[in-house]
Coordinates of C-alpha atoms and ligand atoms in Angstrom, one line a residue:
M2 CA 40.4 -2.7 0.3
P3 CA 37.4 -4.6 1.1
Q4 CA 35.0 -4.9 -1.9
P5 CA 31.8 -2.6 -1.2
I6 CA 28.9 -4.8 -0.8
E7 CA 25.4 -3.1 -0.3
D8 CA 23.5 -6.2 1.3
P9 CA 25.6 -8.6 3.1
S10 CA 22.9 -11.3 3.2
R11 CA 23.0 -11.1 -0.4
I12 CA 26.8 -11.5 -1.0
L13 CA 26.7 -14.3 1.8
R14 CA 24.3 -16.0 -0.2
T15 CA 26.2 -16.1 -3.4
R16 CA 29.5 -16.9 -1.4
F17 CA 27.9 -19.9 0.4
E18 CA 25.8 -20.9 -2.8
A19 CA 29.4 -21.4 -4.7
A20 CA 30.9 -23.0 -1.5
I21 CA 28.2 -25.7 -1.6
T22 CA 28.3 -26.4 -5.1
A23 CA 32.0 -26.8 -4.9
A24 CA 31.7 -29.0 -2.1
F25 CA 29.0 -31.3 -3.1
P26 CA 29.0 -31.1 -7.0
E27 CA 26.6 -34.1 -6.8
I28 CA 23.8 -31.9 -5.6
P29 CA 21.7 -30.6 -8.4
G30 CA 21.7 -26.9 -8.4
P31 CA 20.9 -24.0 -7.5
V32 CA 20.9 -24.7 -3.8
D33 CA 19.5 -22.3 -1.0
P34 CA 22.3 -21.6 1.3
V35 CA 19.6 -20.8 4.0
I36 CA 21.1 -17.4 5.2
T37 CA 19.4 -15.9 8.1
P38 CA 20.3 -13.1 10.7
S39 CA 21.2 -14.6 13.9
R40 CA 19.0 -14.4 16.7
Q41 CA 21.6 -13.4 19.1
P42 CA 24.8 -11.1 18.6
R43 CA 27.1 -13.6 20.6
F44 CA 26.5 -15.9 17.6
G45 CA 27.8 -13.6 15.2
D46 CA 25.8 -11.6 12.6
F47 CA 24.2 -14.3 9.9
Q48 CA 24.0 -17.9 9.8
C49 CA 24.0 -20.5 7.0
N50 CA 21.6 -23.2 7.7
A51 CA 21.9 -25.4 4.7
A52 CA 23.8 -28.0 6.3
M53 CA 21.1 -29.9 8.0
S54 CA 18.7 -30.4 4.8
L55 CA 21.8 -31.2 2.8
A56 CA 23.1 -33.6 5.1
K57 CA 19.9 -35.6 4.6
Q58 CA 20.0 -35.7 1.1
L59 CA 23.8 -36.6 1.1
G60 CA 23.2 -39.2 3.9
K61 CA 26.0 -37.5 5.8
S62 CA 26.1 -36.1 9.3
P63 CA 25.0 -32.3 9.3
R64 CA 28.4 -31.0 11.3
E65 CA 30.4 -32.8 8.6
V66 CA 28.5 -31.2 5.7
A67 CA 28.8 -27.8 7.6
A68 CA 32.5 -28.4 7.9
A69 CA 33.2 -29.1 3.9
I70 CA 31.1 -25.9 3.4
A71 CA 33.1 -23.7 5.9
A72 CA 36.4 -24.9 4.4
R73 CA 35.3 -24.0 1.1
V74 CA 33.5 -20.5 1.3
D75 CA 35.5 -17.6 0.4
L76 CA 34.7 -14.6 3.0
A77 CA 37.9 -13.1 3.5
D78 CA 36.9 -9.6 2.2
V79 CA 33.5 -9.6 4.2
A80 CA 33.6 -11.8 7.5
E81 CA 35.9 -13.1 10.1
P82 CA 37.7 -16.4 9.1
L83 CA 35.5 -19.2 10.2
T84 CA 36.9 -21.6 12.8
D85 CA 35.6 -24.7 14.3
A86 CA 33.8 -22.6 16.9
S87 CA 32.0 -21.1 14.0
I88 CA 30.0 -24.4 13.7
A89 CA 27.5 -24.5 16.3
G90 CA 24.7 -27.1 17.2
P91 CA 23.5 -29.5 14.7
G92 CA 25.5 -27.6 12.0
F93 CA 24.8 -24.0 11.8
I94 CA 27.6 -21.9 10.7
N95 CA 27.8 -18.6 12.5
I96 CA 29.1 -15.7 10.6
T97 CA 30.4 -12.5 12.1
L98 CA 31.0 -9.6 9.5
R99 CA 34.1 -7.3 9.5
G100 CA 33.3 -3.9 10.9
E101 CA 35.2 -2.6 7.6
A102 CA 33.3 -4.5 5.1
L103 CA 30.1 -3.2 7.0
A104 CA 31.6 0.2 6.8
A105 CA 32.2 0.0 3.2
S106 CA 28.7 -1.2 2.3
V107 CA 27.1 1.4 4.3
M108 CA 29.4 4.0 2.2
A109 CA 28.3 2.2 -1.1
M110 CA 24.5 2.6 -0.1
D111 CA 25.2 6.2 0.8
S112 CA 26.1 7.3 -2.6
P113 CA 23.2 9.7 -4.1
G114 CA 22.8 9.7 -7.6
T115 CA 24.0 6.2 -8.3
L116 CA 21.8 3.4 -9.5
S117 CA 21.6 2.2 -5.8
D118 CA 20.4 5.0 -4.0
L119 CA 20.2 4.3 -0.4
G120 CA 20.6 0.5 -1.2
V121 CA 17.5 0.4 -3.4
T122 CA 18.4 -0.7 -6.8
R123 CA 16.2 0.6 -9.6
D124 CA 14.8 -2.4 -11.7
E125 CA 16.5 -2.9 -14.9
N126 CA 13.5 -3.9 -16.5
P127 CA 10.9 -1.3 -15.5
T128 CA 7.2 -2.2 -16.3
T129 CA 4.0 -0.3 -16.5
V130 CA 1.9 -1.0 -13.4
V131 CA -1.7 0.2 -13.1
V132 CA -2.7 0.7 -9.5
D133 CA -6.4 0.7 -8.9
L134 CA -7.1 2.8 -5.8
C135 CA -9.7 5.0 -4.4
G136 CA -12.7 4.4 -6.2
V137 CA -15.4 6.2 -4.3
N138 CA -19.1 6.4 -5.6
L139 CA -20.9 9.4 -6.6
A140 CA -23.0 11.0 -4.1
K141 CA -21.4 9.4 -1.2
S142 CA -18.8 11.0 1.1
M143 CA -15.7 8.9 1.8
H144 CA -15.7 7.1 5.0
V145 CA -13.0 5.2 7.1
G146 CA -12.8 2.5 4.7
H147 CA -11.6 4.7 2.1
V148 CA -8.3 5.2 4.1
R149 CA -7.6 1.8 3.3
S150 CA -8.6 1.8 -0.4
T151 CA -6.6 5.1 -1.2
V152 CA -3.7 4.8 1.5
I153 CA -2.7 1.1 0.7
P154 CA -2.4 0.9 -3.0
D155 CA -1.0 4.7 -2.9
A156 CA 1.8 3.2 -0.8
I157 CA 2.3 0.3 -3.3
A158 CA 2.2 2.6 -6.0
R159 CA 4.9 4.8 -4.5
T160 CA 6.9 1.7 -3.9
L161 CA 6.7 0.6 -7.2
E162 CA 7.9 4.2 -8.5
R163 CA 10.8 4.2 -6.0
L164 CA 11.9 1.0 -7.8
G165 CA 11.7 2.7 -11.2
H166 CA 8.4 1.2 -12.5
R167 CA 6.1 3.5 -14.5
V168 CA 3.0 3.3 -12.5
I169 CA -0.6 4.8 -13.7
R170 CA -3.0 5.4 -10.8
Q171 CA -6.6 4.7 -11.8
S172 CA -9.5 5.5 -9.6
H173 CA -12.3 3.4 -10.8
V174 CA -15.1 5.8 -9.4
G175 CA -18.7 4.4 -9.2
D176 CA -20.3 6.8 -11.4
W177 CA -22.8 5.0 -13.5
G178 CA -25.8 2.7 -13.4
L179 CA -29.0 2.7 -11.9
P180 CA -28.3 4.1 -8.3
I181 CA -26.6 7.1 -10.1
A182 CA -29.4 7.6 -12.3
M183 CA -31.9 7.5 -9.6
V184 CA -30.0 10.2 -7.6
T185 CA -29.9 12.1 -11.0
T186 CA -33.6 11.7 -11.4
R187 CA -34.2 13.1 -7.9
L188 CA -31.9 15.8 -8.0
M189 CA -33.5 17.1 -11.4
D190 CA -36.8 17.0 -9.5
E191 CA -35.5 19.2 -6.7
L192 CA -33.8 21.7 -9.0
Q193 CA -36.9 22.0 -11.0
A194 CA -39.0 22.6 -8.2
G195 CA -36.5 25.2 -6.9
R196 CA -36.0 23.4 -3.5
V197 CA -32.2 24.0 -4.1
L198 CA -30.0 25.8 -6.5
A199 CA -27.3 24.0 -8.4
E200 CA -24.4 26.2 -6.9
S201 CA -25.7 25.1 -3.4
V202 CA -25.7 21.5 -3.8
T203 CA -23.7 19.8 -1.1
L204 CA -22.4 16.5 -0.9
D205 CA -24.5 15.8 2.3
R206 CA -27.5 16.6 0.4
L207 CA -26.6 14.2 -2.4
E208 CA -26.2 11.4 0.3
R209 CA -29.4 11.9 1.6
L210 CA -30.9 11.5 -2.1
Y211 CA -28.7 8.4 -2.4
R212 CA -30.0 7.0 0.9
S213 CA -33.6 7.5 0.0
A214 CA -33.2 6.2 -3.4
Q215 CA -31.4 3.0 -1.8
A216 CA -34.2 2.5 0.6
E217 CA -36.4 2.0 -2.5
C218 CA -34.3 -0.5 -4.0
E219 CA -33.9 -2.6 -0.8
R220 CA -37.9 -3.3 -1.1
D221 CA -38.1 -6.5 -2.7
L222 CA -36.3 -8.6 -0.4
K223 CA -37.5 -12.0 -1.5
G224 CA -35.9 -11.8 -4.8
L225 CA -32.4 -11.0 -2.8
E226 CA -32.7 -14.0 -0.5
A227 CA -32.4 -16.1 -3.1
V228 CA -29.0 -14.2 -4.4
R229 CA -27.8 -14.4 -0.7
R230 CA -28.4 -18.2 -0.6
H231 CA -26.0 -18.6 -3.6
G232 CA -23.4 -16.1 -2.0
L233 CA -22.9 -14.0 -4.8
G234 CA -21.2 -11.3 -2.7
P235 CA -22.4 -7.7 -1.8
K236 CA -21.6 -6.1 -5.2
I237 CA -23.9 -8.7 -7.2
E238 CA -26.3 -8.5 -4.4
A239 CA -26.7 -4.9 -4.8
E240 CA -27.0 -5.0 -8.7
V241 CA -29.7 -7.8 -8.5
Q242 CA -31.4 -5.8 -5.8
A243 CA -31.8 -3.3 -8.7
Q244 CA -33.0 -6.2 -11.0
V245 CA -35.6 -7.7 -9.1
E246 CA -37.2 -4.2 -8.2
T247 CA -38.4 -3.8 -12.0
A248 CA -41.7 -3.0 -11.2
T249 CA -41.6 0.2 -9.4
E250 CA -42.1 3.7 -11.0
K251 CA -38.9 5.0 -9.6
F252 CA -37.0 2.4 -11.4
A253 CA -38.6 3.2 -14.5
G254 CA -37.8 6.7 -14.2
A255 CA -34.1 5.9 -13.4
R256 CA -34.0 3.9 -16.3
E257 CA -35.1 6.4 -18.3
T258 CA -32.7 9.0 -16.9
L259 CA -29.8 6.5 -17.6
L260 CA -30.9 6.0 -21.0
R261 CA -30.9 9.9 -21.4
L262 CA -27.5 10.1 -19.8
Q263 CA -26.3 7.3 -22.4
S264 CA -27.8 9.4 -25.4
H265 CA -26.1 12.6 -23.7
D266 CA -29.3 14.7 -23.2
P267 CA -27.7 17.8 -22.2
A268 CA -29.9 18.7 -19.2
T269 CA -29.7 15.3 -17.7
V270 CA -25.9 15.0 -18.4
R271 CA -25.6 18.5 -16.6
T272 CA -27.1 17.5 -13.5
W273 CA -25.2 14.2 -13.7
R274 CA -21.9 16.2 -14.0
L275 CA -23.0 18.3 -11.0
I276 CA -23.2 15.1 -8.7
Y277 CA -19.9 14.4 -10.2
D278 CA -18.1 17.7 -9.4
V279 CA -19.4 17.9 -5.9
T280 CA -18.5 14.5 -5.1
M281 CA -14.9 14.5 -6.7
D282 CA -14.3 17.9 -5.4
A283 CA -14.5 16.8 -1.9
C284 CA -12.9 13.5 -2.5
L285 CA -9.7 14.8 -4.3
K286 CA -9.6 17.3 -1.4
T287 CA -9.5 14.7 1.3
C288 CA -6.8 12.6 -0.8
A289 CA -4.8 15.8 -0.7
R290 CA -5.2 16.1 3.0
L291 CA -4.2 12.4 3.3
H292 CA -1.0 13.2 1.5
A293 CA -2.0 10.5 -1.0
N294 CA -1.0 11.1 -4.8
V295 CA -4.7 10.9 -6.2
T296 CA -5.7 13.7 -8.4
A297 CA -8.2 14.4 -11.2
E298 CA -6.2 12.8 -13.9
H299 CA -6.2 9.4 -12.0
T300 CA -10.0 9.3 -12.3
A301 CA -11.5 6.9 -14.9
G302 CA -14.9 6.1 -13.7
E303 CA -17.3 3.5 -14.5
S304 CA -18.9 6.0 -17.0
S305 CA -15.7 6.4 -19.1
Y306 CA -16.6 2.7 -20.2
A307 CA -20.1 2.9 -20.6
E308 CA -20.2 2.7 -24.4
E309 CA -17.7 -0.1 -24.6
L310 CA -19.8 -2.7 -22.7
G311 CA -22.4 -3.6 -25.2
P312 CA -19.9 -4.3 -27.8
L313 CA -17.6 -6.0 -25.3
V314 CA -20.4 -8.4 -24.6
E315 CA -21.1 -9.2 -28.2
D316 CA -17.3 -9.7 -28.9
L317 CA -17.6 -12.2 -25.9
L318 CA -20.6 -14.0 -27.2
A319 CA -19.1 -13.9 -30.9
R320 CA -16.0 -15.7 -29.6
G321 CA -17.7 -18.2 -27.6
I322 CA -16.2 -16.8 -24.4
A323 CA -19.6 -15.8 -22.8
E324 CA -22.8 -17.8 -23.3
P325 CA -26.7 -17.3 -22.5
D326 CA -27.8 -18.7 -19.3
Q327 CA -31.5 -18.1 -18.5
G328 CA -31.7 -14.9 -20.6
A329 CA -28.6 -13.6 -19.0
I330 CA -25.1 -13.7 -20.3
V331 CA -22.3 -15.4 -18.3
V332 CA -18.6 -16.3 -18.7
R333 CA -17.6 -19.7 -17.2
A334 CA -14.1 -20.5 -16.6
E335 CA -12.1 -23.3 -15.2
G336 CA -11.9 -23.0 -11.3
L337 CA -14.7 -20.6 -11.1
E338 CA -17.4 -22.1 -9.0
V339 CA -19.7 -19.0 -9.8
P340 CA -19.6 -18.0 -13.3
C341 CA -18.8 -14.5 -14.2
L342 CA -22.2 -12.4 -15.0
V343 CA -21.6 -9.9 -17.7
R344 CA -25.2 -9.0 -18.9
K345 CA -28.4 -9.2 -17.0
S346 CA -31.7 -10.6 -18.3
D347 CA -32.9 -7.1 -18.9
G348 CA -30.0 -6.0 -20.9
G349 CA -28.3 -4.3 -18.4
F350 CA -24.6 -4.4 -17.4
L351 CA -22.9 -5.1 -14.5
Y352 CA -19.9 -4.0 -12.3
A353 CA -18.0 -7.2 -13.7
T354 CA -18.7 -5.9 -17.3
T355 CA -17.2 -2.8 -16.6
D356 CA -14.1 -4.2 -14.8
L357 CA -13.5 -6.6 -17.8
A358 CA -13.6 -3.4 -20.0
A359 CA -11.2 -1.6 -17.7
I360 CA -8.5 -4.6 -17.7
R361 CA -8.6 -4.4 -21.8
R362 CA -7.9 -1.0 -21.8
R363 CA -5.3 -1.1 -19.0
V364 CA -3.5 -3.5 -21.0
R365 CA -4.0 -2.7 -24.6
S366 CA -4.2 1.4 -24.3
L367 CA -2.3 1.9 -21.0
G368 CA 0.3 -0.8 -21.8
A369 CA 0.1 -2.5 -18.3
S370 CA 1.7 -5.7 -17.9
R371 CA 0.6 -6.0 -14.1
I372 CA -2.4 -4.5 -12.5
I373 CA -3.0 -4.1 -8.9
Y374 CA -6.3 -3.5 -7.1
G375 CA -6.4 -2.0 -3.6
V376 CA -9.8 -3.2 -3.0
D377 CA -11.9 -4.6 0.1
I378 CA -11.2 -8.3 0.8
R379 CA -15.1 -8.8 0.5
Q380 CA -14.9 -8.5 -3.3
S381 CA -12.4 -11.3 -3.5
L382 CA -15.0 -13.4 -5.7
H383 CA -15.8 -10.5 -8.0
F384 CA -12.0 -10.1 -8.5
R385 CA -11.5 -13.9 -9.3
Q386 CA -14.5 -14.0 -11.5
V387 CA -13.0 -10.9 -13.5
F388 CA -9.4 -11.8 -13.5
A389 CA -10.5 -15.4 -14.9
A390 CA -12.9 -14.2 -17.5
A391 CA -10.3 -11.4 -18.9
V392 CA -7.5 -14.0 -19.1
K393 CA -10.1 -16.3 -21.0
A394 CA -11.0 -13.6 -23.1
G395 CA -7.6 -12.5 -24.0
Y396 CA -7.9 -9.1 -22.6
A397 CA -5.0 -9.6 -20.3
A398 CA -2.7 -10.9 -22.9
L399 CA 0.4 -9.0 -23.3
P400 CA 1.7 -8.0 -26.8
G401 CA 5.0 -10.0 -26.4
G402 CA 3.2 -13.1 -25.2
G403 CA 2.1 -13.9 -21.7
V404 CA -0.4 -12.4 -19.5
A405 CA -0.6 -9.4 -17.5
R406 CA -0.4 -10.0 -13.5
L407 CA -3.6 -9.3 -12.2
E408 CA -3.7 -9.0 -8.4
H409 CA -6.1 -8.3 -5.5
A410 CA -4.4 -6.4 -2.7
A411 CA -7.4 -7.0 -0.7
F412 CA -7.8 -5.4 2.7
G413 CA -9.7 -6.1 5.6
T414 CA -12.1 -3.8 7.7
V415 CA -11.8 -1.0 10.0
L416 CA -13.4 -1.6 13.4
G417 CA -14.6 0.3 16.5
S418 CA -13.4 -0.7 19.8
D419 CA -16.6 -2.9 20.3
G420 CA -15.1 -5.2 17.2
T421 CA -17.8 -4.3 14.6
P422 CA -17.2 -2.1 11.7
F423 CA -16.2 1.4 12.9
K424 CA -19.0 3.9 13.5
T425 CA -19.6 7.1 14.9
R426 CA -21.2 7.5 18.4
S427 CA -24.4 8.1 16.8
G428 CA -24.4 5.0 14.9
D429 CA -23.7 6.4 11.4
T430 CA -20.8 5.7 9.3
A431 CA -18.1 8.2 10.3
K432 CA -17.1 10.3 7.6
L433 CA -13.5 10.3 6.5
S434 CA -12.9 14.1 6.5
D435 CA -14.3 14.4 10.2
L436 CA -12.0 11.7 11.1
L437 CA -9.0 13.6 9.7
E438 CA -10.1 16.7 11.5
E439 CA -10.1 14.9 14.7
A440 CA -6.9 13.2 14.6
V441 CA -5.4 16.7 13.5
A442 CA -7.2 18.4 16.6
R443 CA -5.8 15.6 19.1
A444 CA -2.4 15.8 17.7
R445 CA -2.6 19.5 18.0
R446 CA -3.2 19.1 21.7
V447 CA -0.2 17.1 22.1
V448 CA 2.3 19.1 20.2
D449 CA 1.1 22.3 22.0
E450 CA 2.2 20.5 25.1
R451 CA 5.4 18.9 23.8
S452 CA 6.5 21.9 21.7
A453 CA 5.4 24.9 23.4
S454 CA 8.3 27.0 22.6
L455 CA 7.5 26.7 18.7
H456 CA 5.4 29.3 16.7
E457 CA 1.8 28.8 16.4
E458 CA 2.0 28.1 12.4
Q459 CA 4.8 25.7 13.1
R460 CA 2.7 23.9 15.8
A461 CA -0.1 23.9 13.2
L462 CA 2.1 22.4 10.4
I463 CA 3.5 19.9 12.8
A464 CA 0.0 18.8 14.2
E465 CA -1.3 18.3 10.5
A466 CA 1.5 15.9 9.6
V467 CA 1.3 14.2 13.0
G468 CA -2.5 13.8 12.7
I469 CA -2.2 12.6 9.2
A470 CA 0.9 10.3 9.7
A471 CA -0.9 8.7 12.9
I472 CA -4.1 7.5 10.9
K473 CA -1.9 6.3 7.7
Y474 CA 0.6 4.4 9.9
M475 CA -1.9 2.7 11.7
D476 CA -3.5 1.6 8.6
L477 CA -0.6 0.8 6.7
S478 CA 1.2 -0.9 9.5
T479 CA -1.3 -3.9 10.1
D480 CA -1.3 -6.7 7.8
R481 CA -3.5 -5.7 5.1
T482 CA -5.8 -8.5 5.0
K483 CA -6.7 -8.4 8.6
D484 CA -9.2 -6.2 10.3
Y485 CA -8.0 -3.5 12.9
V486 CA -9.6 -1.3 15.5
F487 CA -9.4 2.5 14.9
D488 CA -8.1 3.9 18.1
F489 CA -7.3 7.5 18.4
D490 CA -5.3 7.2 21.3
R491 CA -3.2 4.3 20.2
M492 CA -2.4 5.7 16.8
L493 CA -1.2 9.1 18.1
A494 CA 1.1 7.5 20.9
F495 CA 4.7 8.8 20.8
E496 CA 5.8 5.6 21.9
G497 CA 5.6 2.2 20.6
N498 CA 4.6 1.2 16.8
T499 CA 3.0 4.5 15.6
G500 CA 3.5 6.9 13.0
P501 CA 4.3 9.8 15.6
Y502 CA 7.3 7.6 17.1
L503 CA 8.7 7.4 13.6
L504 CA 8.4 11.2 13.1
Y505 CA 10.0 11.7 16.2
A506 CA 12.9 9.3 15.3
L507 CA 13.2 11.4 12.3
V508 CA 13.6 14.8 14.1
R509 CA 16.2 13.1 16.5
T510 CA 18.4 12.2 13.4
R511 CA 18.1 16.0 12.3
S512 CA 18.3 17.8 15.4
I513 CA 21.7 16.5 16.3
F514 CA 22.9 18.6 13.6
R515 CA 21.5 21.7 15.0
K516 CA 23.1 20.9 18.3
A517 CA 26.3 20.1 16.7
A518 CA 26.3 23.6 14.9
E519 CA 25.7 25.3 18.3
E520 CA 28.8 23.6 19.4
G521 CA 30.8 24.3 16.3
K522 CA 31.3 20.6 15.8
D523 CA 29.2 20.0 12.6
G524 CA 32.0 20.1 10.1
G525 CA 33.5 17.6 7.8
W526 CA 31.2 14.7 8.5
R527 CA 29.9 14.6 4.5
G528 CA 31.7 12.3 2.6
S529 CA 33.7 11.2 5.6
T530 CA 34.9 7.5 6.3
I531 CA 32.5 5.4 8.3
V532 CA 34.1 3.3 11.1
I533 CA 32.0 0.7 12.6
G534 CA 33.1 -0.6 15.9
E535 CA 30.9 -0.5 18.8
P536 CA 27.9 -3.1 18.8
A537 CA 25.0 -0.5 18.5
E538 CA 27.1 0.8 15.3
K539 CA 27.1 -2.6 14.0
S540 CA 23.5 -3.1 14.5
L541 CA 22.5 0.0 13.2
A542 CA 24.7 -0.5 10.0
L543 CA 23.2 -3.8 9.4
T544 CA 19.7 -2.7 9.8
L545 CA 20.2 0.3 7.4
L546 CA 21.7 -2.3 4.8
R547 CA 18.5 -4.0 4.6
Y548 CA 16.3 -1.1 3.4
G549 CA 16.7 -1.8 -0.4
Q550 CA 15.7 -5.7 0.4
V551 CA 12.7 -4.4 2.4
V552 CA 11.5 -1.9 -0.5
E553 CA 11.7 -5.0 -3.1
S554 CA 9.7 -7.3 -0.7
V555 CA 6.9 -4.8 -0.5
A556 CA 6.6 -4.4 -4.3
E557 CA 6.7 -8.3 -4.4
T558 CA 4.0 -9.0 -1.7
L559 CA 2.2 -5.8 -1.9
E560 CA 2.3 -5.8 1.6
P561 CA 3.4 -2.4 3.1
H562 CA 3.4 -3.3 6.5
R563 CA 6.7 -4.9 6.2
L564 CA 8.2 -1.4 5.6
C565 CA 6.5 -0.2 8.5
A566 CA 7.9 -2.7 10.8
Y567 CA 11.5 -2.2 9.2
L568 CA 11.3 1.6 9.8
I569 CA 10.3 0.7 13.5
E570 CA 13.3 -1.6 13.7
L571 CA 15.7 1.2 12.2
A572 CA 14.3 3.6 14.6
A573 CA 14.7 1.4 17.4
A574 CA 18.5 0.6 16.3
F575 CA 19.1 4.1 16.1
G576 CA 17.7 5.1 19.4
L577 CA 20.2 2.2 20.7
F578 CA 23.0 3.8 18.9
F579 CA 22.2 7.4 20.1
D580 CA 22.0 6.1 23.8
Q581 CA 25.4 4.2 23.7
C582 CA 27.4 6.1 21.3
K583 CA 28.5 9.6 21.7
V584 CA 28.1 11.6 18.7
I585 CA 28.8 15.3 19.2
H586 CA 31.5 14.3 22.0
A587 CA 32.8 11.2 20.2
P588 CA 36.2 10.4 21.5
D589 CA 37.8 11.7 18.3
D590 CA 37.0 13.5 15.1
T591 CA 37.0 10.6 12.9
T592 CA 34.6 8.9 15.2
R593 CA 32.5 12.1 15.4
R594 CA 32.4 12.7 11.6
S595 CA 31.4 9.1 11.1
R596 CA 28.6 8.9 13.6
L597 CA 27.3 12.5 12.4
R598 CA 27.3 10.7 8.8
L599 CA 25.2 7.7 10.2
C600 CA 22.9 9.9 11.9
D601 CA 22.4 11.4 8.4
L602 CA 22.1 8.4 6.7
T603 CA 19.6 7.0 9.0
G604 CA 17.7 10.1 8.8
R605 CA 17.5 9.8 4.9
V606 CA 16.4 6.2 4.9
L607 CA 13.5 7.0 7.6
A608 CA 12.7 10.0 5.5
D609 CA 12.9 7.9 2.5
G610 CA 10.9 5.0 3.7
L611 CA 8.1 7.3 5.0
E612 CA 7.8 9.1 1.7
T613 CA 7.7 5.8 -0.1
L614 CA 4.8 4.9 2.1
G615 CA 3.2 8.4 1.8
I616 CA 3.6 9.4 5.2
P617 CA 4.1 13.1 5.7
T618 CA 7.1 14.2 7.7
V619 CA 8.4 17.2 9.6
D620 CA 11.9 18.8 10.3
R621 CA 11.3 19.4 13.9
M622 CA 8.8 18.7 16.7
Ligands
LIG13 N1 -16.6 1.6 -6.3 C1 -16.2 0.3 -6.1 C2 -16.8 0.2 -4.6 O1 -17.2 1.2 -3.8 C3 -14.7 0.4 -5.8 C4 -14.0 0.1 -7.1 C5 -12.8 -0.7 -6.9 N2 -12.0 -0.9 -8.3 C6 -12.6 -1.8 -9.3 N3 -11.9 -1.5 -10.2 N4 -13.4 -2.5 -9.4 O2 -16.8 -1.1 -4.2

């Protein structure tokens, strides 16, 4: 009975490592046996490529080294015996797995309810991870960039949850500070003048107020230029923008409003709350439509830290972590070319101050040992400053020793077809809710055409899933640090590297069962023996067995595009299998059952992968 292995490359690694140590005890361990999948099936399924580098260390010929390893490696239960012909070129060792061993592994990964469900092994030492996501700003509607800040970290959070970790999502909403106070002041004026009723305030109206408030902030350009010359980044720039404009009356008014907010003045707080509710209501609705797990309980806005900032800066000063600098307070840390500004000379706090308070709360109160920020790459300097300052201040120190892992999962910009940041035809930043609407409407046209026989309601549900899947997949499948071009036609194609293609592949794995049932051939496959014979079965099995490893790599690298690429490969391997191997009309019952089980397993891995990415699925289309 071959031993069930879940991931052949893993077991090959162990076996070859042991063989290398046995053959060359003089080499200090551990040695990487360099196991890679073969490029071409005729060379077998995997290769061990360690002989070349070992030969250099040992002063021997690589083929001689390869032969010594091949003679000692124990593969009887998993692979065909190695022969002279297994050693190729300068010393590659080609390995061909045995069908039974592969089949046993596939059956082992298909054991629901076990620790290793679908080959994904739950972490034995689950950790608490805070994932910072969404982070909208009050009085602004979500735009295309928020797909990224919501969808990427949500996929990362789901991946960590899939691996058994405890994830706490935190939406660091921009709901505090002078710009918000300005909008609050203006809205209070409007309400008082009776120009608008509280119950009819819309996000559009708030956005207009925000924009005119912002225009005022932008007046003193001279002071700003200095900041730009020092390259402090857009966030600080915006803040200093506020700093240089102390003179105007509006600013004075906003400052007073901020003070009234800080002292909980009921009328001011009520107006602020109205802005908050209108914004968050729209935001959470969009998140729900995006099939992203971001709800009210995840909101921890900047305002929730407001009272901690004064004492925090005092703490930093008292312990010599921060120091005065021309009236302001900064934290200098090794490796930081620009110090982290935590209090302005006028006494105001900054974006960075709030993020320091957030790290402290996340580590000390929420118990996080890892914090992941899904935020625009243009904020890289900010996060380097904040991380360095938090570590220096001891705010990231873990109770058991060591420091929390602080990671910026940075993403690039969404571009239009002209290569500049995506805008609507009229040149405005496109509203996310409109884009989702359009994606679904376009998907609807395709679904109406392709699935005309389905009920109206069903078609609406399918179009919703296809449209959202298209947008999310396009976002998740590009290397997150890169910019990408937002293109409805490309994302909605049913062929190629797209969300709809994956949904379609999933549906194919399911529709075969409906067809089998119609022919009375759907029985007996559950728990049946899997047989791996045909090359297409073998490559499907090999692809299936990689799933767990891919999920783990996403948790490690924070790169959901790896899972996207894997699912496309799996869909392709399934397509080939489907073309080349008869399922319902297989030559015999054992084969039919085995193939039905492979279809079912492929469908569950596709569905699990899509769910892990946060991409909605459908049963038919
Ligand atoms: N509100 C911020 C912005 O629009 C994003 C918040 C990101 N999270 C954080 N902890 N800084 O730029």
